[in-house]
Coordinates of C-alpha atoms in Angstrom, one line a residue:
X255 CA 0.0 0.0 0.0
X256 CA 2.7 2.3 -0.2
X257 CA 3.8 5.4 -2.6
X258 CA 6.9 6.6 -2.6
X259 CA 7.0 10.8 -1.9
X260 CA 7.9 12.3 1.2
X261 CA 6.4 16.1 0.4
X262 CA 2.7 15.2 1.8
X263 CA 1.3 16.6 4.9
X264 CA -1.2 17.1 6.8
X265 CA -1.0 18.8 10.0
X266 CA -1.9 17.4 13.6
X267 CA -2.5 19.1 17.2
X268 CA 0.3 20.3 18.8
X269 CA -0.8 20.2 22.9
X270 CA 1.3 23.2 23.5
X271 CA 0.0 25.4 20.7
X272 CA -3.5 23.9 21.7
X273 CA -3.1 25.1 24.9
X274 CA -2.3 28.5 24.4
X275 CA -5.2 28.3 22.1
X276 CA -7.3 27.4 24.5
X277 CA -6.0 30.2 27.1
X278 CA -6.7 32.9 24.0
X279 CA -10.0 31.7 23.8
X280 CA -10.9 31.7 27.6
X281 CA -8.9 35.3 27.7
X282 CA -11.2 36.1 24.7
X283 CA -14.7 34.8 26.2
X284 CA -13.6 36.4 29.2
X285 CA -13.3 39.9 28.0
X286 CA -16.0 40.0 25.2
X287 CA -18.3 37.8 26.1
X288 CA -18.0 36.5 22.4
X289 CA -16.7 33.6 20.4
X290 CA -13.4 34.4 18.4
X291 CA -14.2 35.8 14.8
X292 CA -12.7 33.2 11.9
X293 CA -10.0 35.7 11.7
X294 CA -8.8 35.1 15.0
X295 CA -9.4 31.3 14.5
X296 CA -7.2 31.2 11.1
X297 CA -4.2 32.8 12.9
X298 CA -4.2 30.6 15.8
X299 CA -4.9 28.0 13.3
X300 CA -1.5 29.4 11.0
X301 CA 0.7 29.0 14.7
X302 CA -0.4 25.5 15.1
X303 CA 0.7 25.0 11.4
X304 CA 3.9 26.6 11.9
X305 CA 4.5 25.2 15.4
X306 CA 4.2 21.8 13.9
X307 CA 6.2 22.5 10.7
X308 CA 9.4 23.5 13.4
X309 CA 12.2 20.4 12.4
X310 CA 9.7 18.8 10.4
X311 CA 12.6 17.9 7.3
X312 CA 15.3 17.6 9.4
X313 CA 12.9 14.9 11.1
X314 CA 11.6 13.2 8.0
X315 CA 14.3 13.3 5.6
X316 CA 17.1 11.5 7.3
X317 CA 14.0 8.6 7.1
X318 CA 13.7 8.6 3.5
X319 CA 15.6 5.7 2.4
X320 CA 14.2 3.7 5.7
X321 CA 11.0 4.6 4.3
X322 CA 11.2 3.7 1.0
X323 CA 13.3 0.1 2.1
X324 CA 10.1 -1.0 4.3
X325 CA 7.1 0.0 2.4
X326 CA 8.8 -1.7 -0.5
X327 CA 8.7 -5.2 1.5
X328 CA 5.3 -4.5 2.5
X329 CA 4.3 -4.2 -0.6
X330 CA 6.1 -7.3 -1.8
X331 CA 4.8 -9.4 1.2
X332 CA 0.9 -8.4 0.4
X333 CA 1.5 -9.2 -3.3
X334 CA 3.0 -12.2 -2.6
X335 CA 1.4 -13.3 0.3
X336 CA 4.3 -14.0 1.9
X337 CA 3.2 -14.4 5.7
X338 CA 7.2 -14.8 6.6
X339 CA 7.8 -11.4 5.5
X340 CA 5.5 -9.3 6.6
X341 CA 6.3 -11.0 10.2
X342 CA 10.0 -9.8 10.2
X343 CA 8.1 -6.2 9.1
X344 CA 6.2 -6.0 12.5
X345 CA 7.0 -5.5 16.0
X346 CA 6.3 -8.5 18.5
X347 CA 3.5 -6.5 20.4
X348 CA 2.2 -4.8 17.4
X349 CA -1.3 -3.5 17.6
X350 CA -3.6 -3.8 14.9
X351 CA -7.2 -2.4 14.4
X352 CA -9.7 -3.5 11.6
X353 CA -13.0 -3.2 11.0
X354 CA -13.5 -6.7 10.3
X355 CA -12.1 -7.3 13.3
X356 CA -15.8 -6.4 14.8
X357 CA -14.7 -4.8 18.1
X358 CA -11.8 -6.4 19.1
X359 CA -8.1 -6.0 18.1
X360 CA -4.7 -7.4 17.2
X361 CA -2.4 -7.6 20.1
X362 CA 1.1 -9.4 18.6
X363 CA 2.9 -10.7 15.5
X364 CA 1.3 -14.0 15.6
X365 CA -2.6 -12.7 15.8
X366 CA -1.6 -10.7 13.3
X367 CA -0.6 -13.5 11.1
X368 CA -3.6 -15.2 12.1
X369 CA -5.8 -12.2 10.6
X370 CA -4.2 -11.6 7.6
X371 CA -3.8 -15.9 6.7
X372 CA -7.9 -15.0 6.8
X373 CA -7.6 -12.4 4.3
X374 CA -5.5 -14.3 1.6
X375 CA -7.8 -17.8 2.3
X376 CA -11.2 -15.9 1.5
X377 CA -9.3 -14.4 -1.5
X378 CA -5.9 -15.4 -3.2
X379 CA -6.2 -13.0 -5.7
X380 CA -5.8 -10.2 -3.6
X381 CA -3.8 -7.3 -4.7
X382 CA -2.9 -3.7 -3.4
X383 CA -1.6 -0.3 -4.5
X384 CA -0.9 2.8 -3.2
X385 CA -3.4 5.8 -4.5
X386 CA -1.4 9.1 -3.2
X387 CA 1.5 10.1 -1.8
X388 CA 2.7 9.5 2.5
X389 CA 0.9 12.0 4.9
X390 CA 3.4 12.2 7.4
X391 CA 2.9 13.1 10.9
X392 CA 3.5 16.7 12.0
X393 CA 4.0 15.1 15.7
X394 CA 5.5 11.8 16.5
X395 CA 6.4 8.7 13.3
X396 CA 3.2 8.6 12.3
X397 CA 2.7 7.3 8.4
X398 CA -0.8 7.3 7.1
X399 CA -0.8 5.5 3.4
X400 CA -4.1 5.4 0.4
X401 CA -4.1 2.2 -0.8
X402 CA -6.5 0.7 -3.3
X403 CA -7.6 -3.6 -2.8
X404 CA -9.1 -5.6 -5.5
X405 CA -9.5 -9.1 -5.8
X406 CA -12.2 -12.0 -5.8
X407 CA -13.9 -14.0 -3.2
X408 CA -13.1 -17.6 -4.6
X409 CA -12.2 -18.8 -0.7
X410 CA -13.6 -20.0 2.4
X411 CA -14.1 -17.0 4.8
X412 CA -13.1 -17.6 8.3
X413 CA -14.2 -14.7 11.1
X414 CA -11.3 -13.7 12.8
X415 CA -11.5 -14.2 16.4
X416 CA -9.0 -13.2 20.0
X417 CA -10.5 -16.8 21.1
X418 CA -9.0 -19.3 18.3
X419 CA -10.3 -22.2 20.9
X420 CA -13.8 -21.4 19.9
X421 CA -15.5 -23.0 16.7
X422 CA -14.5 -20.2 14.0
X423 CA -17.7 -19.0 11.9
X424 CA -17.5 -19.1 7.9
X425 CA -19.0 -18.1 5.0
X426 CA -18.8 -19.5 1.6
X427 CA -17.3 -17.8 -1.3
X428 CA -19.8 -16.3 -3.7
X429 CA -17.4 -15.5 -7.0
X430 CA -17.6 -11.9 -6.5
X431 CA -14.9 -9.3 -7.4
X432 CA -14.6 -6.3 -5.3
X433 CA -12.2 -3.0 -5.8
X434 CA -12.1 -1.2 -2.3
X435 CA -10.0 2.1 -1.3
X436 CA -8.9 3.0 2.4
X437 CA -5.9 3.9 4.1
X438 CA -3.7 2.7 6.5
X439 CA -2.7 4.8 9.8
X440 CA 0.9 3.3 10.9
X441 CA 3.4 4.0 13.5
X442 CA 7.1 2.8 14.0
X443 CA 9.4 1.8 16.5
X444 CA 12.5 0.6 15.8
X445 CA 12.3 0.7 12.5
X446 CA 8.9 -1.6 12.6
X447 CA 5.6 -1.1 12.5
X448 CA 3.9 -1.2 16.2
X449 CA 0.9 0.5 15.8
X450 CA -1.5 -0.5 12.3
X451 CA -4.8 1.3 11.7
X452 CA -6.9 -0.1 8.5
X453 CA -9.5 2.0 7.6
X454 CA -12.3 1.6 5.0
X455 CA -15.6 1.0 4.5
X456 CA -17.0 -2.2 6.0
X457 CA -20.2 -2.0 4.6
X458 CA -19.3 -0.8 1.1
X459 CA -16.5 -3.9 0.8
X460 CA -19.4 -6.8 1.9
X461 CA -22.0 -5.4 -0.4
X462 CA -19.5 -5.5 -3.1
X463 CA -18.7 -9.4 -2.2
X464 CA -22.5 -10.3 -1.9
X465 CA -22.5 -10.8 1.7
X466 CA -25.2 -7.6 2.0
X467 CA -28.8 -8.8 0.7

């Protein structure tokens, strides 16, 4: 899911910027009695901006060629299915969140497996790739990437479950090809991923499969 420019951004709260904010705008209510005009909000708006911007290259560009060296594995472990690989891309505790995943979450490398094995079973044709360009974190390692999914559920579907001692639930393949978009929220430690976010429309992806009426 990846693309490979480092000149996206999008900016995120600063707490200290968003505290003084929030001091202006008590000082503000305090004296007028009013709500700051959108003149006052855009400035305040322009210093979180610029607050957040303060060491952003030197940050991110030293990161460049790490960047470019993992999301090129990833990329090469989805396509490829290769389970192996995308292990060694992940930290041990790494913490996954999906909406498949129906409330609960992935909590290590091996659940993680687990979950994704359920992906490529339900449908080996899968394939991804990237939409945009990285929006990189203002704050913090954060990555977020647009991806784009396709492929055809030919597979068995198993329900991923925390409890794998419980009888699994399944569904059986109808034939049907779906193209979904979403985008992935990822953090890093250590030079692997820790922290996965996989967001996209639930709804959307199991009317597309037949699983919706």
């Amino acid at each position: 899911h990846t693309s490979h420019h480092y000149t996206t951004i999008r900016p995120r709260k600063n707490p200290k910027l968003e505290k003084e904010r929030n001091l202006r705008m008590s000082a503000t209510a305090s004296t007028t009695d009013t709500p700051p005009t959108l003149e006052q909000q855009d400035s305040l708006s322009l210093d979180q901006l610029k607050g957040g911007l303060q060491g952003f290259s030197e940050r991110w560009l030293p990161r460049a060629d790490e960047l470019h060296s993992f999301f090129e594995r990833w990329d090469q472990a989805w396509n490829t299915h290769d389970l192996d690989l995308l292990e060694t891309l992940v930290a041990e505790d790494i913490v996954c969140e999906d909406p498949a995943m129906f409330g609960q979450r992935v909590e290590s490398r091996a659940e993680l497996r687990a979950f994704i094995e359920t992906l490529f079973d339900a449908f080996p044709d899968v394939h991804f790739e990237d939409t945009g360009a990285f929006y990189l974190a203002l704050e913090g390692n954060g990555v977020a990437l647009p991806w784009r999914m396709t492929g055809t559920f030919t597979g068995e579907m198993a329900v991923w479950s925390k409890n794998p001692g419980s009888e699994a639930s399944t569904t059986a393949p109808t034939g049907r090809s779906f193209d979904l978009e979403g985008v992935d929220l990822n953090e890093f430690r250590d030079g692997l991923l820790c922290n996965y976010s996989i967001v996209y429309d639930l709804l959307g992806f199991s009317a597309q499969i037949g699983l919706m009426g």
